[in-house]
PDB file of C-alpha atoms in Angstrom:
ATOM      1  CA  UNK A  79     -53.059  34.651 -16.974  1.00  0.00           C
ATOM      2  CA  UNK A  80     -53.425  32.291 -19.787  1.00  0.00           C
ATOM      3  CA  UNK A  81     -50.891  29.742 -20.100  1.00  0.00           C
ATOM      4  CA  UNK A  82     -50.029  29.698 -23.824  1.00  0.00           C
ATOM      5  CA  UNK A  83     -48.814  25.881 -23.631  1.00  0.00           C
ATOM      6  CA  UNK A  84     -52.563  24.229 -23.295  1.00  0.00           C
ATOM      7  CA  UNK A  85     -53.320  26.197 -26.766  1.00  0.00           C
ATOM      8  CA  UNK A  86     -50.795  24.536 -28.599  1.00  0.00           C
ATOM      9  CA  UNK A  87     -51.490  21.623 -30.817  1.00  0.00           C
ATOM     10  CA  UNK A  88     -48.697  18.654 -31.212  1.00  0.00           C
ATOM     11  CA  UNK A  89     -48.323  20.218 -34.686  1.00  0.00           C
ATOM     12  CA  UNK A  90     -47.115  23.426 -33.051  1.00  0.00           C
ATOM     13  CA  UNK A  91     -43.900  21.703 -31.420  1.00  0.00           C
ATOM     14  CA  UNK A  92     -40.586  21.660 -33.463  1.00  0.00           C
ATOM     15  CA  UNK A  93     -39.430  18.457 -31.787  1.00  0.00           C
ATOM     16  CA  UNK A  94     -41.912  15.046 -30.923  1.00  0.00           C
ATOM     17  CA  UNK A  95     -41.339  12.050 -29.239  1.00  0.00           C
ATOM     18  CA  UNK A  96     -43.318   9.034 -28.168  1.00  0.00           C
ATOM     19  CA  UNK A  97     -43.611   6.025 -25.669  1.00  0.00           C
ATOM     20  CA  UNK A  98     -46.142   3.936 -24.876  1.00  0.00           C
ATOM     21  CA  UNK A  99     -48.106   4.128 -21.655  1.00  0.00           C
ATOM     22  CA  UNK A 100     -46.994   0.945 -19.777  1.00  0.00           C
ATOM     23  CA  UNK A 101     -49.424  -1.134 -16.933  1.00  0.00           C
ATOM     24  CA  UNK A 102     -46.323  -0.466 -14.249  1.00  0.00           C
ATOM     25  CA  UNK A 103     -47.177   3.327 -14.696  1.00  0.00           C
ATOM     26  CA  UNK A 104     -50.844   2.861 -13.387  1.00  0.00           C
ATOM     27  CA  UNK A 105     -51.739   4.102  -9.408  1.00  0.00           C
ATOM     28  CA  UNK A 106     -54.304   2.814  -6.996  1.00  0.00           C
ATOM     29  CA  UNK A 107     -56.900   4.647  -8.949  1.00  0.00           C
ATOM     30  CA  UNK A 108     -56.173   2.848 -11.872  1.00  0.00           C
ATOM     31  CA  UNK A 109     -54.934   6.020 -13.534  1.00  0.00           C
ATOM     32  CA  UNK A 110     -51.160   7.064 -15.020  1.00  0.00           C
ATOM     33  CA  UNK A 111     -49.369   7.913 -11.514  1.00  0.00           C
ATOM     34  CA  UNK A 112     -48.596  11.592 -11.504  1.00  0.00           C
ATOM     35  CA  UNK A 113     -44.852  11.009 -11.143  1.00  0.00           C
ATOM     36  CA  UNK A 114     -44.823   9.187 -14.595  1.00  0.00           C
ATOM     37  CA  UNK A 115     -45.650  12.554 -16.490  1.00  0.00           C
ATOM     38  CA  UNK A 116     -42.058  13.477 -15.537  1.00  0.00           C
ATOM     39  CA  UNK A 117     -40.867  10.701 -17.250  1.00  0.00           C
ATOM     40  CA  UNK A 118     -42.660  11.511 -20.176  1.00  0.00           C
ATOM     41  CA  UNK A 119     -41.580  14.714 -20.140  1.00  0.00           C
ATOM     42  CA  UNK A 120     -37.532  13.120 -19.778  1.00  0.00           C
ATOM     43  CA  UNK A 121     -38.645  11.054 -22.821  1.00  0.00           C
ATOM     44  CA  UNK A 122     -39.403  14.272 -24.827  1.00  0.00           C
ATOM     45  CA  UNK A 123     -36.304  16.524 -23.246  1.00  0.00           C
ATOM     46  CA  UNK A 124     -34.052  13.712 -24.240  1.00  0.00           C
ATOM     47  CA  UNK A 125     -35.338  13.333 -27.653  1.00  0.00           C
ATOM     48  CA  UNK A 126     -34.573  16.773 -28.480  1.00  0.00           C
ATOM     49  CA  UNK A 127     -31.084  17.659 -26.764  1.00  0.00           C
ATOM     50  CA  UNK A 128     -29.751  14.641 -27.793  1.00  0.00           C
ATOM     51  CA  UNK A 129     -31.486  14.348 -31.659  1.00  0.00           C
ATOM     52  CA  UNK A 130     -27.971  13.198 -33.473  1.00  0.00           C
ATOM     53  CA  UNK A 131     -29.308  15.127 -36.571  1.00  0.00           C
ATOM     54  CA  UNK A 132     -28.775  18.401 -33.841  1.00  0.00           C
ATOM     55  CA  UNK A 133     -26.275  17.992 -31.387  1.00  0.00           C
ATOM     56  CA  UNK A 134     -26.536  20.159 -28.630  1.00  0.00           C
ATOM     57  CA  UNK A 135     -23.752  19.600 -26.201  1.00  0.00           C
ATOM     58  CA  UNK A 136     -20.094  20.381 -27.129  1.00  0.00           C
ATOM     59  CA  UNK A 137     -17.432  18.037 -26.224  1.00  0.00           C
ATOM     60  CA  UNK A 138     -16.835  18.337 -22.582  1.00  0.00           C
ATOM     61  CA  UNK A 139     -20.161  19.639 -21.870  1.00  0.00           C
ATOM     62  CA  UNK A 140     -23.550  17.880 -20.573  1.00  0.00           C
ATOM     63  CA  UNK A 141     -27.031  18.972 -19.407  1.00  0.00           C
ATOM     64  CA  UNK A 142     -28.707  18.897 -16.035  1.00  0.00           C
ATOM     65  CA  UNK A 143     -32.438  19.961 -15.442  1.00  0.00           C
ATOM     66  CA  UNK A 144     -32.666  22.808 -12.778  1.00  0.00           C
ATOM     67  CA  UNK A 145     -36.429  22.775 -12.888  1.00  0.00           C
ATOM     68  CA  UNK A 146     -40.007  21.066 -13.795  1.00  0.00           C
ATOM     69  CA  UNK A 147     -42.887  22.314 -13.904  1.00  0.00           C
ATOM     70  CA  UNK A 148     -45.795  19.935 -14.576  1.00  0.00           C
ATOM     71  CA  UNK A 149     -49.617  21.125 -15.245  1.00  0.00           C
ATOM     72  CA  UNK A 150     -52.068  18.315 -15.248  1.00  0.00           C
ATOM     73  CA  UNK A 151     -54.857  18.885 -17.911  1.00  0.00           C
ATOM     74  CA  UNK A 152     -56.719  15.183 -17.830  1.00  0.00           C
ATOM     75  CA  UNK A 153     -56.520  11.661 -16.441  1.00  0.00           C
ATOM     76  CA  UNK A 154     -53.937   9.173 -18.606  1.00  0.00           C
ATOM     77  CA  UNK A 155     -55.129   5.460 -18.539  1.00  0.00           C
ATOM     78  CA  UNK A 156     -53.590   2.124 -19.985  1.00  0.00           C
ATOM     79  CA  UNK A 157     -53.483   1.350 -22.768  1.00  0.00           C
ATOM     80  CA  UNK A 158     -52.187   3.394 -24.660  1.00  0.00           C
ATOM     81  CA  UNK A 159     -49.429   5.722 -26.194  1.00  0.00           C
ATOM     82  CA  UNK A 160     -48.292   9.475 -25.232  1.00  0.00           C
ATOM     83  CA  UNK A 161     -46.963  12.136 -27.903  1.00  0.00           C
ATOM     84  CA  UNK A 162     -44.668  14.505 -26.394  1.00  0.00           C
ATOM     85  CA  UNK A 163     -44.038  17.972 -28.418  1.00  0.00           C
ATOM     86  CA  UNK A 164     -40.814  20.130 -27.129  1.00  0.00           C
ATOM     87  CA  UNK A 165     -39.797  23.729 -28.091  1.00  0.00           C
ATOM     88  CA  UNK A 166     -37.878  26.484 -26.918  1.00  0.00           C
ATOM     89  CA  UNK A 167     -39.261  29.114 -24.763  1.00  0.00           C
ATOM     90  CA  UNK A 168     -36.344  30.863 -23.654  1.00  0.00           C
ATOM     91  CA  UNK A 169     -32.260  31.062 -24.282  1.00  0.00           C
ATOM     92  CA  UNK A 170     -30.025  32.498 -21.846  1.00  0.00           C
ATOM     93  CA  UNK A 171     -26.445  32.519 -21.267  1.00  0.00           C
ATOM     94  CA  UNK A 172     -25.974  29.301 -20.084  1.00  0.00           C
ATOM     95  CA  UNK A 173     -29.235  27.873 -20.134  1.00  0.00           C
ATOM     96  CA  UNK A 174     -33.002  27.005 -21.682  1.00  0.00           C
ATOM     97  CA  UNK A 175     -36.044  26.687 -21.106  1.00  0.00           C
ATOM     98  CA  UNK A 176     -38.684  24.097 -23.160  1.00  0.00           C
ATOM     99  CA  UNK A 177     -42.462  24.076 -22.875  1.00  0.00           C
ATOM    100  CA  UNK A 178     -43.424  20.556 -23.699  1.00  0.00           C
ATOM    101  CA  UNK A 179     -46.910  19.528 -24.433  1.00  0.00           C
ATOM    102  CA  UNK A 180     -47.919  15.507 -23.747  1.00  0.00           C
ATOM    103  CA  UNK A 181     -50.890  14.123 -25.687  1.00  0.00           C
ATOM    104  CA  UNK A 182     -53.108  11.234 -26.093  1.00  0.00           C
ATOM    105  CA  UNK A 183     -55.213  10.078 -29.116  1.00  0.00           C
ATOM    106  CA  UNK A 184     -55.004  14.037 -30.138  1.00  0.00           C
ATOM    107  CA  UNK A 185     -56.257  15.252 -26.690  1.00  0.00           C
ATOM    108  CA  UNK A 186     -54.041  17.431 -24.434  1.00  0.00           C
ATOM    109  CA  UNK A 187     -53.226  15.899 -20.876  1.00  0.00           C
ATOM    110  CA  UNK A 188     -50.452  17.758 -19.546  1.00  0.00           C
ATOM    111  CA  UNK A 189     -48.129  20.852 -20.504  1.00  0.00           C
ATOM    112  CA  UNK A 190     -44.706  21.422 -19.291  1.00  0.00           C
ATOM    113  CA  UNK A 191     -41.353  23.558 -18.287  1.00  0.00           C
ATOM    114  CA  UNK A 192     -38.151  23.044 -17.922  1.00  0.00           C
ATOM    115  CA  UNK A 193     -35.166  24.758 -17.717  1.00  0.00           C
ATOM    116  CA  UNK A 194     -32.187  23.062 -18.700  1.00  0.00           C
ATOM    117  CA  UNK A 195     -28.631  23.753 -17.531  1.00  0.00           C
ATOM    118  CA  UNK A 196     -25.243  23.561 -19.540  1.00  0.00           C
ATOM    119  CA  UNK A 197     -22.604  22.422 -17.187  1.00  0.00           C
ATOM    120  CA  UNK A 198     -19.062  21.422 -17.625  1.00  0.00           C
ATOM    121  CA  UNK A 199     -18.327  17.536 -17.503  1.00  0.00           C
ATOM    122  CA  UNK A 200     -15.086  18.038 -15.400  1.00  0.00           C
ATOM    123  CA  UNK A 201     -16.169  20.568 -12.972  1.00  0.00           C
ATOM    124  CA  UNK A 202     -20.217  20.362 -12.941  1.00  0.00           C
ATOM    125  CA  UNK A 203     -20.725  23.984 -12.629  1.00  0.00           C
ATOM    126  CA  UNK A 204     -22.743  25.728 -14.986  1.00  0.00           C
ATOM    127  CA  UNK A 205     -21.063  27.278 -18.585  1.00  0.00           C
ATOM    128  CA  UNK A 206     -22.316  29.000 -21.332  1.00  0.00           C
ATOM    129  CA  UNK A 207     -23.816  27.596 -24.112  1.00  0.00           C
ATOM    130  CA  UNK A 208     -21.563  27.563 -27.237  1.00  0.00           C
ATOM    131  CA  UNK A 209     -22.193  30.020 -30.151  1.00  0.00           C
ATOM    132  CA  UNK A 210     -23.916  26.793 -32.151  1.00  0.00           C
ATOM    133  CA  UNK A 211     -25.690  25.459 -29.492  1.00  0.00           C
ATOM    134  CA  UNK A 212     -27.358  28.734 -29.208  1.00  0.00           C
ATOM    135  CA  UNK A 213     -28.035  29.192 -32.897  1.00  0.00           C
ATOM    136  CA  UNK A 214     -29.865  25.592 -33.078  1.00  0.00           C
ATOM    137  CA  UNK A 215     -31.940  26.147 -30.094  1.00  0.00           C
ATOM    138  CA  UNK A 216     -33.336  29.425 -31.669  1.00  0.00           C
ATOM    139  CA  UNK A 217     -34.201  27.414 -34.982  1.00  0.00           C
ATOM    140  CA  UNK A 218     -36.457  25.752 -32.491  1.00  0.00           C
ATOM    141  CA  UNK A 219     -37.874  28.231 -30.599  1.00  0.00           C
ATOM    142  CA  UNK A 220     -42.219  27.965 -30.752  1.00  0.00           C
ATOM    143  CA  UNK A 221     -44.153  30.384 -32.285  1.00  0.00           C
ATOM    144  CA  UNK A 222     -45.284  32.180 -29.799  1.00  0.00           C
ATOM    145  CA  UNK A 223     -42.091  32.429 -27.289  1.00  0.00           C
ATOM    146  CA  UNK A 224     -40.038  35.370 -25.514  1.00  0.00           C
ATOM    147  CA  UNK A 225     -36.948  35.317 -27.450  1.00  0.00           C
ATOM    148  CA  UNK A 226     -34.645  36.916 -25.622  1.00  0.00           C
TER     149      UNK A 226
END
């Protein structure tokens, strides 16, 4: 099966974030350390749920991430700077899932999923996502997504 996410181009992603890749993130190898893709990928999720131009969480409400899925596509070195593009790839009742793509100087070194939770602050279960919260997240979905 062809995973549609290492097609897409940075352009493709409704949402884009950026850090920079810092010496602390480097392994024994002398490479980015695998676990720092996640926190590129955080950068990216937290750019978009939390873009004040889009809220996405109602008052009362927050987000927890239920699960990441990382694909490594190339080796990351320092220095440098990441790009991180985020879209919707699914909406359900009360939660999402975003493929992210992470890129460096234009070339494609990881892809991501992540489904994203809506809970209640009070209780921490899981709740649905508000009429409006759904309605922006489908103004985001990519291209080439299942929209349920």
């Amino acid at each position: 099966m062809t995973d549609p996410n290492a097609l897409r181009p940075l352009e493709a992603y409704p949402s884009r974030a950026s850090t920079d890749i810092r010496y602390a993130d480097l392994d024994r190898q002398g490479h980015v350390n695998n676990a720092v893709f996640a926190t590129f990928s955080e950068v990216g999720r937290v750019a978009f749920m939390y873009d004040p131009a889009r809220p996405l969480a109602s008052e009362g409400r927050s987000f927890v991430i239920a699960r990441l899925q990382i694909d490594f596509r190339a080796e990351l070195f320092w220095p440098g700077h990441v790009e991180i593009g985020t879209g919707v790839m699914r909406v359900g009742r009360s939660s999402f899932t975003l493929a992210q793509g992470i890129f460096n100087a234009g070339r494609l070194v990881a892809t991501t999923e992540a489904t994203i939770v809506m809970v209640d602050k009070e209780t921490r279960r899981s709740t649905p996502l508000p009429p409006a919260t759904v309605e922006v997240l489908q103004s985001l979905y990519l291209a080439d997504a299942l929209q349920e």
